[in-house]
């Protein structure tokens, strides 16, 4: 049982939140409150890690007393290169946002995409415009059973490769560029997993607009949603759902 002073004993199971600005996130505070409320002798500690120290830090976890970690959005691609065992979803998408130490090996998986899917279901979303082809887009596409997806990207060639890799049958693919005028109001939600410099070509947005950027990362979708008076949901707006899922896994 964790004591009232939140002290760490030799028996306390430790997990980390690894990110460039982990100490600024509410994630640890929220999940530690859950551990304490359920009398779990577990604690999550924020680990502020710069990009050039990330490989060293995660690799050294294999010989540490830390039992695993949540990986912040900016490092979900790099983590795949370090883990010893990966779930099928990690292998196909190229991202990993949660790791577990098992002996001196790290096993990697994805949990945030599952939270995003459940969030969209709770919002009653069916028709989604998915922008981009990065690992987040791949993970979502692989898990998006029950949703009607339309795919958007600035390069149609890249998008076609993406669809082939994801083994999509007759996908609805569309080009998006600054020279165009885009109306997303016919969708229930927009998911932006692109590297676009801006979304100024978008004239109308739907009711829900989401990405997985944390509050320290610049979000072009958040900026455009603010300009158009539309609703935006980012990573930190889903902290309660994310910590609840992480609690179940840890």
mmCIF file of C-alpha atoms in Angstrom, residues 115-128 140 147 187-191 206-211 231-234 237-238 241:
data_model
loop_
_atom_site.group_PDB
_atom_site.id
_atom_site.type_symbol
_atom_site.label_atom_id
_atom_site.label_comp_id
_atom_site.label_asym_id
_atom_site.label_seq_id
_atom_site.Cartn_x
_atom_site.Cartn_y
_atom_site.Cartn_z
ATOM 1 C CA UNK A 115 -8.306 5.452 -26.297
ATOM 2 C CA UNK A 116 -8.855 7.640 -29.357
ATOM 3 C CA UNK A 117 -11.103 5.011 -30.934
ATOM 4 C CA UNK A 118 -13.219 4.730 -27.790
ATOM 5 C CA UNK A 119 -13.421 8.533 -27.556
ATOM 6 C CA UNK A 120 -14.777 8.741 -31.101
ATOM 7 C CA UNK A 121 -17.305 5.986 -30.415
ATOM 8 C CA UNK A 122 -18.492 7.825 -27.293
ATOM 9 C CA UNK A 123 -18.923 10.983 -29.378
ATOM 10 C CA UNK A 124 -21.101 9.073 -31.855
ATOM 11 C CA UNK A 125 -18.646 9.608 -34.718
ATOM 12 C CA UNK A 126 -18.978 7.440 -37.830
ATOM 13 C CA UNK A 127 -17.632 9.366 -40.840
ATOM 14 C CA UNK A 128 -14.003 10.489 -40.472
ATOM 15 C CA UNK A 140 -5.719 4.197 -36.470
ATOM 16 C CA UNK A 147 -15.756 3.725 -38.990
ATOM 17 C CA UNK A 187 -17.738 14.564 -41.855
ATOM 18 C CA UNK A 188 -18.380 13.803 -38.196
ATOM 19 C CA UNK A 189 -14.710 14.297 -37.323
ATOM 20 C CA UNK A 190 -11.305 15.218 -38.724
ATOM 21 C CA UNK A 191 -8.157 13.452 -37.511
ATOM 22 C CA UNK A 206 -16.884 19.300 -38.594
ATOM 23 C CA UNK A 207 -18.088 19.177 -35.005
ATOM 24 C CA UNK A 208 -15.070 17.235 -33.745
ATOM 25 C CA UNK A 209 -11.425 17.818 -34.678
ATOM 26 C CA UNK A 210 -8.736 15.712 -33.068
ATOM 27 C CA UNK A 211 -5.034 14.976 -33.136
ATOM 28 C CA UNK A 231 -14.088 22.305 -31.406
ATOM 29 C CA UNK A 232 -10.583 20.844 -30.952
ATOM 30 C CA UNK A 233 -9.535 17.834 -28.887
ATOM 31 C CA UNK A 234 -5.855 17.036 -28.314
ATOM 32 C CA UNK A 237 -7.958 16.886 -23.427
ATOM 33 C CA UNK A 238 -8.077 13.092 -23.148
ATOM 34 C CA UNK A 241 -9.301 8.507 -20.630
#
